[in-house]
Short mmCIF file of N, CA, C and O in Angstrom, two decimals:
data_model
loop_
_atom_site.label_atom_id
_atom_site.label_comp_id
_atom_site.label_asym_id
_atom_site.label_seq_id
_atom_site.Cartn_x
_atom_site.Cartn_y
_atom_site.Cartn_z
N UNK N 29 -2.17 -5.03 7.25
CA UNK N 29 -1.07 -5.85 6.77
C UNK N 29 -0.05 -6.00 7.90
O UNK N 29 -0.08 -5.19 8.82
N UNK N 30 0.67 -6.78 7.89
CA UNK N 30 1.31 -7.47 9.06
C UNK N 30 2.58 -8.01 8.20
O UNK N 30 2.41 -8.78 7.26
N UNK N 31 3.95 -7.54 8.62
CA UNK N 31 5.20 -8.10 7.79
C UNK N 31 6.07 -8.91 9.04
O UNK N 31 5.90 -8.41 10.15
N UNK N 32 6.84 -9.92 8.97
CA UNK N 32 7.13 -10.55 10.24
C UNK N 32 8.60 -10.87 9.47
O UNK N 32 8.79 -11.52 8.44
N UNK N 33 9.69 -10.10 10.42
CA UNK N 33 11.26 -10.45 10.08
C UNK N 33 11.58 -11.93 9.75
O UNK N 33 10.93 -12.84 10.28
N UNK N 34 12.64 -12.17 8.81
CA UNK N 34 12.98 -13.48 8.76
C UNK N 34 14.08 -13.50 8.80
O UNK N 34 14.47 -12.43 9.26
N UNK N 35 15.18 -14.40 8.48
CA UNK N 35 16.86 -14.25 8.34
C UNK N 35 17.03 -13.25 7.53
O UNK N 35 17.75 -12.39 8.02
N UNK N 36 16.53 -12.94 6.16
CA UNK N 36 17.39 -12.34 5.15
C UNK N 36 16.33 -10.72 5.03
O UNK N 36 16.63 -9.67 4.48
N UNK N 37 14.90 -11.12 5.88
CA UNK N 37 14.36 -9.89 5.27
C UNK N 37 12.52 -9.61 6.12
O UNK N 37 12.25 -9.61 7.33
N UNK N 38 11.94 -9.48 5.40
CA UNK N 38 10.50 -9.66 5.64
C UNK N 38 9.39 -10.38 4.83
O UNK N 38 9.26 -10.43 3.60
N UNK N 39 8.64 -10.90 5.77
CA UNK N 39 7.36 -11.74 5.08
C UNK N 39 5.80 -11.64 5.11
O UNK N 39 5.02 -12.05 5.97
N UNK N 40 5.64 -11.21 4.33
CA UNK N 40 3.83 -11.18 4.83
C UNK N 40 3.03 -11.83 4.30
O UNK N 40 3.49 -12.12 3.19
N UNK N 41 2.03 -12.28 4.44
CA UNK N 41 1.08 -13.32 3.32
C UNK N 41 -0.57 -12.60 3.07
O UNK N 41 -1.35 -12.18 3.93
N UNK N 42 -0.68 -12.65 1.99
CA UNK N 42 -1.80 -12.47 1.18
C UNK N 42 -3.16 -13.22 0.67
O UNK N 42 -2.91 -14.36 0.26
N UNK N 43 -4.43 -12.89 0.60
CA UNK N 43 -4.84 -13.91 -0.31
C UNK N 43 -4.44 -14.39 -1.34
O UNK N 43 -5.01 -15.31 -1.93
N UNK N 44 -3.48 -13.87 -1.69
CA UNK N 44 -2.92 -14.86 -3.19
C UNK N 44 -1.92 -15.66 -2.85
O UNK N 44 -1.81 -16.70 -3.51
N UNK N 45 -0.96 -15.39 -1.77
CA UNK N 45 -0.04 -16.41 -1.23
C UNK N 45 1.05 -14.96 -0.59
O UNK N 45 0.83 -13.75 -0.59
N UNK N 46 2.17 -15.70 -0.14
CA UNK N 46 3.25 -15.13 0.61
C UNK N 46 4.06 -14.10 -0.39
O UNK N 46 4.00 -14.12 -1.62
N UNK N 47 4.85 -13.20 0.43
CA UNK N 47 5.60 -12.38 -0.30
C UNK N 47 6.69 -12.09 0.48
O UNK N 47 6.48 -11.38 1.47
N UNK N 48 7.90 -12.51 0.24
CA UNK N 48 9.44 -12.11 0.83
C UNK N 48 9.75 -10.84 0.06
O UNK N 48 9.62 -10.50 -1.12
N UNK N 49 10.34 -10.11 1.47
CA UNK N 49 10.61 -8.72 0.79
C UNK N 49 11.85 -8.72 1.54
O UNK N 49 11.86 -9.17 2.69
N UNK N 50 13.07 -8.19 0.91
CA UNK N 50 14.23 -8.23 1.05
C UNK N 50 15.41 -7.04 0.57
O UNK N 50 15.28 -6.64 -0.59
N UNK N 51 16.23 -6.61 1.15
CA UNK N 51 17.33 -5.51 0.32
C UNK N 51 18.61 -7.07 -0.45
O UNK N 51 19.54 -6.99 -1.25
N UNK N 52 18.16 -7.99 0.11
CA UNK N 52 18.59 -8.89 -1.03
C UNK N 52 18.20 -9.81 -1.54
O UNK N 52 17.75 -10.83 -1.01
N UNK N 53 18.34 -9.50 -2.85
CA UNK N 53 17.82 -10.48 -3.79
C UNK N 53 17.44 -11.88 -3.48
O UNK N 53 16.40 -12.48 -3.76
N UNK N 54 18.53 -12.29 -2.82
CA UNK N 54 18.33 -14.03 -2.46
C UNK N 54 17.21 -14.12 -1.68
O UNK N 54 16.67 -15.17 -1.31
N UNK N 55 16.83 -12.90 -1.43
CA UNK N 55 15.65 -13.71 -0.01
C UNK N 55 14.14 -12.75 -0.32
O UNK N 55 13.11 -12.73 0.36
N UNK N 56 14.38 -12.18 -1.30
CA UNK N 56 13.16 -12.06 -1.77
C UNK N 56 13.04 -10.84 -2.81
O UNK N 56 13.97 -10.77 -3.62
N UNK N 57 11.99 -9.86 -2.92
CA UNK N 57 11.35 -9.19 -3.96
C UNK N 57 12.50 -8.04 -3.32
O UNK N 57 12.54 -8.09 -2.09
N UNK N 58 13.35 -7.10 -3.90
CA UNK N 58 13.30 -5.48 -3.72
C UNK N 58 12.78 -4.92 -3.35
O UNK N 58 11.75 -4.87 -4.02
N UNK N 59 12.72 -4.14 -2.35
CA UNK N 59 11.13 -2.76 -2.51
C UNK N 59 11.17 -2.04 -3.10
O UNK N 59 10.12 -1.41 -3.23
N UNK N 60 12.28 -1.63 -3.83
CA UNK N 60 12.27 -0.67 -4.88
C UNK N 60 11.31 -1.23 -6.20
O UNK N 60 10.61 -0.46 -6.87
N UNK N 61 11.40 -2.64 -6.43
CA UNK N 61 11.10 -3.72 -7.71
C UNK N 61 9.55 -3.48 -7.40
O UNK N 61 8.67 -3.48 -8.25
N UNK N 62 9.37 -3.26 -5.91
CA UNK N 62 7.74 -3.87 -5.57
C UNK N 62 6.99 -2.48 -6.16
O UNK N 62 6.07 -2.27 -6.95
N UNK N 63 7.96 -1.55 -5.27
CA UNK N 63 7.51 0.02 -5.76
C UNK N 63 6.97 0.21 -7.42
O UNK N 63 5.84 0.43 -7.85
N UNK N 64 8.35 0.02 -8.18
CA UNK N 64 7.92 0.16 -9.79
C UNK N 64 6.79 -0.50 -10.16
O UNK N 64 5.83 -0.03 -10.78
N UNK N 65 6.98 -1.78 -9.68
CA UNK N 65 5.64 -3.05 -10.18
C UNK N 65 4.48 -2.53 -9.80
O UNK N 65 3.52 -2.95 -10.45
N UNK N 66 4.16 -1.47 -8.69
CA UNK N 66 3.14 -1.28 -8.12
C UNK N 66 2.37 -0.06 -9.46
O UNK N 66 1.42 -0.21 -10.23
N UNK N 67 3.13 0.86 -9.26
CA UNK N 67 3.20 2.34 -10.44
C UNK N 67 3.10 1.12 -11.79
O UNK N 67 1.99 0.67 -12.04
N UNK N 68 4.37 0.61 -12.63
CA UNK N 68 3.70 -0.24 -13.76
C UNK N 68 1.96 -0.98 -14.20
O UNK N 68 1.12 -0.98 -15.11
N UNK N 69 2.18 -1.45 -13.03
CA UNK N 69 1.22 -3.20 -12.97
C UNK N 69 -0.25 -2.22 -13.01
O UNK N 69 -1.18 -2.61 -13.71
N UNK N 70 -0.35 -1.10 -12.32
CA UNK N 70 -1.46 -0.08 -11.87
C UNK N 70 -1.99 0.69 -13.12
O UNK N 70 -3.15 0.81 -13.53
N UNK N 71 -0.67 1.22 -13.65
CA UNK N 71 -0.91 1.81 -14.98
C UNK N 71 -1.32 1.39 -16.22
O UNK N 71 -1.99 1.92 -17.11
N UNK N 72 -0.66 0.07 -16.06
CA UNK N 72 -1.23 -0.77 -17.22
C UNK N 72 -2.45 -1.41 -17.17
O UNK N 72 -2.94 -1.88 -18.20
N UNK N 73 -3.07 -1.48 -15.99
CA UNK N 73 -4.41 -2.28 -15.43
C UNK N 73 -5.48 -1.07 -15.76
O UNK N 73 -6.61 -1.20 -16.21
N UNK N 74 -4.82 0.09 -15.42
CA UNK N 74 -6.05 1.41 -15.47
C UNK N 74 -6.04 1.76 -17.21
O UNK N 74 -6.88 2.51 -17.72
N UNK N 75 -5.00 1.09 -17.99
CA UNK N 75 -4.78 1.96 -19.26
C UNK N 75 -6.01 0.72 -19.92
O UNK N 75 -7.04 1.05 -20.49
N UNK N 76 -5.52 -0.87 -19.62
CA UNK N 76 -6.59 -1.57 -20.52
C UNK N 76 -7.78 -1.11 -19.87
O UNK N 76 -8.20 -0.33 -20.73
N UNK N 77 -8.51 -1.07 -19.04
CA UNK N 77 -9.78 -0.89 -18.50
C UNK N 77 -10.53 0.48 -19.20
O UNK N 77 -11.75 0.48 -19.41
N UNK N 78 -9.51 1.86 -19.61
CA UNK N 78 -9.65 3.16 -20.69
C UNK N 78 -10.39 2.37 -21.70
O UNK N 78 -11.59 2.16 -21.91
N UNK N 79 -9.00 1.90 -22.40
CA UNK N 79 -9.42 1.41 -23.65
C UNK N 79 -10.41 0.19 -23.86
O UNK N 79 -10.99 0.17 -24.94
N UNK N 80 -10.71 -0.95 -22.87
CA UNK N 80 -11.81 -1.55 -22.96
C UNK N 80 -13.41 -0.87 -22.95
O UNK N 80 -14.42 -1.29 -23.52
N UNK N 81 -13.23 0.40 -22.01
CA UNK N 81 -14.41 1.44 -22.11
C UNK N 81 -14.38 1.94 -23.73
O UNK N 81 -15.38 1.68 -24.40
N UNK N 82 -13.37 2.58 -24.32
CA UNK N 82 -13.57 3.40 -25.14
C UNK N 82 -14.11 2.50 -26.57
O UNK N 82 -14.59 2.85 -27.64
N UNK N 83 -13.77 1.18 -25.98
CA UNK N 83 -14.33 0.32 -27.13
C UNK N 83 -13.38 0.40 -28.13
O UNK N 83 -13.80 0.31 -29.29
N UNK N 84 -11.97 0.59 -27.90
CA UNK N 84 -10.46 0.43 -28.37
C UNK N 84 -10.33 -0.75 -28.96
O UNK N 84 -9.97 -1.61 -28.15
N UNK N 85 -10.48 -1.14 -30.00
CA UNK N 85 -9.79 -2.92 -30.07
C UNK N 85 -8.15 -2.66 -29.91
O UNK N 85 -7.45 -1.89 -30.57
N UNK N 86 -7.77 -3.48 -28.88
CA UNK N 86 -6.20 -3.95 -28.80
C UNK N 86 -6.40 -5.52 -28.42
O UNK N 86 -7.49 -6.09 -28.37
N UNK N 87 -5.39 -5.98 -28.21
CA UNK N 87 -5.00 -7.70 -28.27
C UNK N 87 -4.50 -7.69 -26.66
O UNK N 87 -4.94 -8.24 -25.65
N UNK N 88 -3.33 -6.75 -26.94
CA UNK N 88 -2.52 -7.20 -25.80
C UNK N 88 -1.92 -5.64 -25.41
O UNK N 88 -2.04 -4.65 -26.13
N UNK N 89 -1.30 -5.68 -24.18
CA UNK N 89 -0.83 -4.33 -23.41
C UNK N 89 0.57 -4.97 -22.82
O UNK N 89 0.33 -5.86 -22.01
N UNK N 90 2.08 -4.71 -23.06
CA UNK N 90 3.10 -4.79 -22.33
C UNK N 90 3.49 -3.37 -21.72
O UNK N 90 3.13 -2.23 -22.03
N UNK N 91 4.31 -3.80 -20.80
CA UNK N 91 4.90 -1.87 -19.67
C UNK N 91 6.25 -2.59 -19.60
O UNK N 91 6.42 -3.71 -19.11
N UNK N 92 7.13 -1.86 -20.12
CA UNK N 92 8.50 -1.94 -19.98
C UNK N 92 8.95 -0.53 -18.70
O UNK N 92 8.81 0.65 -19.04
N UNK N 93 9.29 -0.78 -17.76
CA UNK N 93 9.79 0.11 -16.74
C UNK N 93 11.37 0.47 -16.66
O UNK N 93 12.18 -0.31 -16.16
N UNK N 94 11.74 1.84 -17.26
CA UNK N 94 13.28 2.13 -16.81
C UNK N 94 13.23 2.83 -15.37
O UNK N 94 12.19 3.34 -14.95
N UNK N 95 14.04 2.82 -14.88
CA UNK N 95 14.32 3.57 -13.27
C UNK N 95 15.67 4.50 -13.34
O UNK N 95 16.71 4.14 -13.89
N UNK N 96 15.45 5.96 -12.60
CA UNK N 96 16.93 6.38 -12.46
C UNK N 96 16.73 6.46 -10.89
O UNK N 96 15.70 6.93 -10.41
N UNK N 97 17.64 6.03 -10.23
CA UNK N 97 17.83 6.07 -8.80
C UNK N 97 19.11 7.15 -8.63
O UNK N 97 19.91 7.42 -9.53
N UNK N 98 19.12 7.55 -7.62
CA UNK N 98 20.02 8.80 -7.19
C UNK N 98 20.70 7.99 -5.72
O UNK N 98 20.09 7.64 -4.71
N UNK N 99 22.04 7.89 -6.02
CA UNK N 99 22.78 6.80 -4.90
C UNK N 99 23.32 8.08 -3.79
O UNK N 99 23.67 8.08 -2.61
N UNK N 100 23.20 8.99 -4.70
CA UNK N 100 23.76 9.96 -3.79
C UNK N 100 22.74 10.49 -2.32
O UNK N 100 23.00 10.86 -1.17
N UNK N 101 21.46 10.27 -3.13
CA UNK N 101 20.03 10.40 -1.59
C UNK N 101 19.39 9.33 -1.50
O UNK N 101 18.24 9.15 -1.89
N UNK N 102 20.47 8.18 -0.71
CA UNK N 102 20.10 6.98 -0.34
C UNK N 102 19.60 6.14 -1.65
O UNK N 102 18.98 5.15 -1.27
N UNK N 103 19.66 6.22 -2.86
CA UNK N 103 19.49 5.18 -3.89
C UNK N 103 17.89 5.33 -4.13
O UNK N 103 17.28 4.46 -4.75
N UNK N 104 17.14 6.66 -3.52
CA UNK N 104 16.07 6.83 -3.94
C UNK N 104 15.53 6.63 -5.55
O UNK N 104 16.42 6.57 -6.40
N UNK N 105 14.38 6.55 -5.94
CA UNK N 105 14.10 6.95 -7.06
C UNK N 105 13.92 7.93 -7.58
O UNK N 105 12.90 8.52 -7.23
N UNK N 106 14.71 8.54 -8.57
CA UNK N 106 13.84 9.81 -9.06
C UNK N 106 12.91 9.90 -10.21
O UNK N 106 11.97 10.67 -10.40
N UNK N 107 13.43 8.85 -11.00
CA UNK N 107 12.25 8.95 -12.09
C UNK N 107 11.74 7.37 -13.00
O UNK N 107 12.54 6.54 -13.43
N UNK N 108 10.13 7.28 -13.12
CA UNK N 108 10.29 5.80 -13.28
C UNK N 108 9.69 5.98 -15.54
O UNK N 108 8.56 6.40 -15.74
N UNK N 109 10.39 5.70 -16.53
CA UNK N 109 9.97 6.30 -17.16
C UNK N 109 8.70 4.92 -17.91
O UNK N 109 9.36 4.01 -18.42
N UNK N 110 7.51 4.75 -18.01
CA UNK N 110 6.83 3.84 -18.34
C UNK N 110 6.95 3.52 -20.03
O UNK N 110 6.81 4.45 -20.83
N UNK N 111 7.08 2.85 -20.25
CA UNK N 111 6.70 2.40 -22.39
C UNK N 111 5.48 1.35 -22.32
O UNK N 111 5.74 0.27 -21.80
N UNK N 112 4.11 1.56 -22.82
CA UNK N 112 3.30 0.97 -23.25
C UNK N 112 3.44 0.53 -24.14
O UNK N 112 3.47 1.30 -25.10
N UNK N 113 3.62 -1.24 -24.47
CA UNK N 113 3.56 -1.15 -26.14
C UNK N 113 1.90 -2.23 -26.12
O UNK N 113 1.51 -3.21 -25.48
N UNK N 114 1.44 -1.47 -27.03
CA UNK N 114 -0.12 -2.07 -27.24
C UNK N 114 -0.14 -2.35 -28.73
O UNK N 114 -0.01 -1.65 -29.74
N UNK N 115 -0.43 -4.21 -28.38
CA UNK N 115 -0.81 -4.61 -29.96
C UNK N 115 -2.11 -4.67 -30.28
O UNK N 115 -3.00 -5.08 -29.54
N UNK N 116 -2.27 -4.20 -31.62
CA UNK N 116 -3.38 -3.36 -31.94
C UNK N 116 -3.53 -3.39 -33.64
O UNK N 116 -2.59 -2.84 -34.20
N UNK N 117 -4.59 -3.95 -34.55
CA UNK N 117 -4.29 -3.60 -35.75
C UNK N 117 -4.19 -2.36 -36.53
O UNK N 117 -3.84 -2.23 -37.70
N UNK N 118 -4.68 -1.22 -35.42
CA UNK N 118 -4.71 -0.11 -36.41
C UNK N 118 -4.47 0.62 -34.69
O UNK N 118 -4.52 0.13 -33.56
N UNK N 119 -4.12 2.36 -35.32
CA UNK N 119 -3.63 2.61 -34.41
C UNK N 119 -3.72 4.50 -34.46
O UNK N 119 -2.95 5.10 -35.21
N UNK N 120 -4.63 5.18 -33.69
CA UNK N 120 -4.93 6.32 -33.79
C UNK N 120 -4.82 7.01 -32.42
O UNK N 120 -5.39 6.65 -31.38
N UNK N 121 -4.02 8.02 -32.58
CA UNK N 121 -3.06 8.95 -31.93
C UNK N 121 -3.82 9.53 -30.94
O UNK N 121 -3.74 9.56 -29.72
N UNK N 122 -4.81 10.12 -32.00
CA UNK N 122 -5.49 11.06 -30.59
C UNK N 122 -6.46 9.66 -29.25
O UNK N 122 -6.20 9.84 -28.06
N UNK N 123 -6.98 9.02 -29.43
CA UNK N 123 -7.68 8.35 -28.92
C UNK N 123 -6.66 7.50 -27.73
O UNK N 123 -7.01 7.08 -26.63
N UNK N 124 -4.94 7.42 -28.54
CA UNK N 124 -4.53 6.68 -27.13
C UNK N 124 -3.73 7.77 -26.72
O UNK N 124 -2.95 7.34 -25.86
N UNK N 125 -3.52 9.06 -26.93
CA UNK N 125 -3.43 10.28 -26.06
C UNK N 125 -4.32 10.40 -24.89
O UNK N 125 -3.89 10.41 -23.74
N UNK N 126 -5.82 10.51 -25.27
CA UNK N 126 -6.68 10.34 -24.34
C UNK N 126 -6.72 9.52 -22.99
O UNK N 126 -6.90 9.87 -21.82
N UNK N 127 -6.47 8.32 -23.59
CA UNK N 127 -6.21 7.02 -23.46
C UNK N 127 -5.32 6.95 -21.71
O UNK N 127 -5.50 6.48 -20.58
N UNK N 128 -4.30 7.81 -22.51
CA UNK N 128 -3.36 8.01 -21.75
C UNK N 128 -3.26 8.94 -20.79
O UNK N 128 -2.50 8.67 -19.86
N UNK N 129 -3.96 10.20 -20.79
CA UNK N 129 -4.37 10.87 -19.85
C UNK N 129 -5.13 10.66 -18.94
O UNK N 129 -4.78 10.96 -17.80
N UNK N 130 -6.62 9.99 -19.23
CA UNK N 130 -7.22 9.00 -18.45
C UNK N 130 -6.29 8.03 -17.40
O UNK N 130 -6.60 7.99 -16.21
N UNK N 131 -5.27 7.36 -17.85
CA UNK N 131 -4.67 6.37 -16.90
C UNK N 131 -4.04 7.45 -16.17
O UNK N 131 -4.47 7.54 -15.02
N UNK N 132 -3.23 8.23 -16.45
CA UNK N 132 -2.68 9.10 -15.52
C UNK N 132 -3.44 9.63 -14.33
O UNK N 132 -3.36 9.59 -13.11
N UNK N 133 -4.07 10.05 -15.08
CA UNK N 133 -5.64 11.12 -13.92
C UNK N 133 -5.90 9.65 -12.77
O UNK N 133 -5.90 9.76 -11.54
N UNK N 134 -6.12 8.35 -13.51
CA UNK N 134 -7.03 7.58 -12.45
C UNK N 134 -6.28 6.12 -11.95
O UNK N 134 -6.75 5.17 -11.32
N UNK N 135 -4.59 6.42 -12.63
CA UNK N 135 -3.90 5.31 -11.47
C UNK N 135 -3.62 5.42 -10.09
O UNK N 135 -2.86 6.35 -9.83
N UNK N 136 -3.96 4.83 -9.24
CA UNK N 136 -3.55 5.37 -8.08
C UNK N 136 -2.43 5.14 -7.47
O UNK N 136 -2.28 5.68 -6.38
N UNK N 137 -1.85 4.67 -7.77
CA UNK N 137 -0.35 4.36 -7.65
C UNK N 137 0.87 5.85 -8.45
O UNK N 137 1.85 6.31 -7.85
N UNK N 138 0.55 6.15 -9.42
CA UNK N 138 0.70 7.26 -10.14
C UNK N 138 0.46 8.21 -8.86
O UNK N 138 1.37 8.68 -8.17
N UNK N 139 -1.01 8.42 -8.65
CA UNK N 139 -1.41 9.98 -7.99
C UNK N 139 -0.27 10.06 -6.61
O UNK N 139 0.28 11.04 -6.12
N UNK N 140 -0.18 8.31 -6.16
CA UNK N 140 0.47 8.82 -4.84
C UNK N 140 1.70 9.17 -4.92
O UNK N 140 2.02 10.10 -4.17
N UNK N 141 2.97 8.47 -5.97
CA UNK N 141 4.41 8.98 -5.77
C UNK N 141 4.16 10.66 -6.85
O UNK N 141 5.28 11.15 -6.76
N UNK N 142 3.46 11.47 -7.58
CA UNK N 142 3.61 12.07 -8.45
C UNK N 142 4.20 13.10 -7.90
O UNK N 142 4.73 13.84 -8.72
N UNK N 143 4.33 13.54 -6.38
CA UNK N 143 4.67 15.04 -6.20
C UNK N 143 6.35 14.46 -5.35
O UNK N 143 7.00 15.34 -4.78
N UNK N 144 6.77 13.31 -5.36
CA UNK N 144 8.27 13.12 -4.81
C UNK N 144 9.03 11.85 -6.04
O UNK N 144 10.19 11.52 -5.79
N UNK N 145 8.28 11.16 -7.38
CA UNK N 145 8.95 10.89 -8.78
C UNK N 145 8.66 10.76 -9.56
O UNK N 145 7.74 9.96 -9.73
N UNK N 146 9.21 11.41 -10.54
CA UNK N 146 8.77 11.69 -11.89
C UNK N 146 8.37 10.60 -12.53
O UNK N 146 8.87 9.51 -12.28
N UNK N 147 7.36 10.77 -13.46
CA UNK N 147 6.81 9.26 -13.89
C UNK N 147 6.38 10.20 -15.27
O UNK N 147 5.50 11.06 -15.27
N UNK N 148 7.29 9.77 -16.52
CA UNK N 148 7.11 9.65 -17.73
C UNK N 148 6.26 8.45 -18.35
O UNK N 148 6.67 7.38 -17.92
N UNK N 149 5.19 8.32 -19.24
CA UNK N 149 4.20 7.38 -19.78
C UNK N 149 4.63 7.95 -21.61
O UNK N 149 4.77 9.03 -22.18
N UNK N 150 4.69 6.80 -21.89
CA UNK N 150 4.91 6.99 -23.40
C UNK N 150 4.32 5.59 -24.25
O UNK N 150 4.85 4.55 -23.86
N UNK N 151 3.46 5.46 -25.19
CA UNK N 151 2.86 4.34 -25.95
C UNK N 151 3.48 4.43 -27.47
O UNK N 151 3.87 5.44 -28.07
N UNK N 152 3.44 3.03 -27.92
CA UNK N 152 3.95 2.48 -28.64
C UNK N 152 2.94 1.43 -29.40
O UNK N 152 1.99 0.82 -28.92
N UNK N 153 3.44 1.42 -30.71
CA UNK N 153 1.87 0.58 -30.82
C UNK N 153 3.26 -0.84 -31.70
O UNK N 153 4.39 -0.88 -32.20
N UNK N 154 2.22 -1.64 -31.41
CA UNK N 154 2.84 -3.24 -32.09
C UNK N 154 1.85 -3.45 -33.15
O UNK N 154 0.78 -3.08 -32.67
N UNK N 155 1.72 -3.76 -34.03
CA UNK N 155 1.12 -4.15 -35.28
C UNK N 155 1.13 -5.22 -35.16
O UNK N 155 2.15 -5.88 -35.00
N UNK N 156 -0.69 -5.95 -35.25
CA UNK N 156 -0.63 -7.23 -35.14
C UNK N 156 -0.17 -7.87 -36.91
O UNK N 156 -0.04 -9.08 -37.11
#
């Protein structure tokens, strides 16, 4: 990967297209935003792929991401807390416990920040 300065920030391009990365908003993505999205987008990709194995019927999978940052050690992150809400007509505990341990064990985004921020996972079910 290759990032190339611009006025407001950095740019790199992808097979899917370009990505401005910026400490401001106007000129592109956060890295903090990219960071969460990475841990979210990962978790939720490894959690449907569980439950498409386990032969789970769900509809749909949302990840709501809270963040606490610590301004005091550079505005780091310390903890990102995840909410799964999975719509689903019926809805059994132990299976998206599992569910959920599985994504943990095999996001990789998860395995890499786990020993410098805390990453809480919690599911929620939506009733179709």
């Amino acid at each position: 990967m290759e990032y190339k300065m611009t006025e407001g920030g950095f740019t790199t391009k992808f097979e899917y297209g370009k990505l401005d990365i910026s400490g401001n908003e106007e000129y592109g993505f956060r890295p903090y935003q990219l960071l969460v999205s990475s841990v979210a987008v990962c978790s939720g990709g490894v959690l449907r792929k569980v439950l498409e194995k386990m032969r789970y019927p769900f509809e749909d999978i949302a990840v709501n991401a809270n963040v606490e940052r610590n301004e005091a050690e550079a505005n780091r992150i310390e903890k990102i807390e995840l909410t799964f809400h999975i719509k689903a007509s019926d809805w059994n505990e132990q299976k998206i416990e599992k569910a959920m341990q599985l994504t943990r064990k095999n996001c990789s985004m998860i395995q890499s920040v786990q020993d410098s921020i805390e990453v809480v996972e919690s599911a929620k079910w939506v009733q179709l």
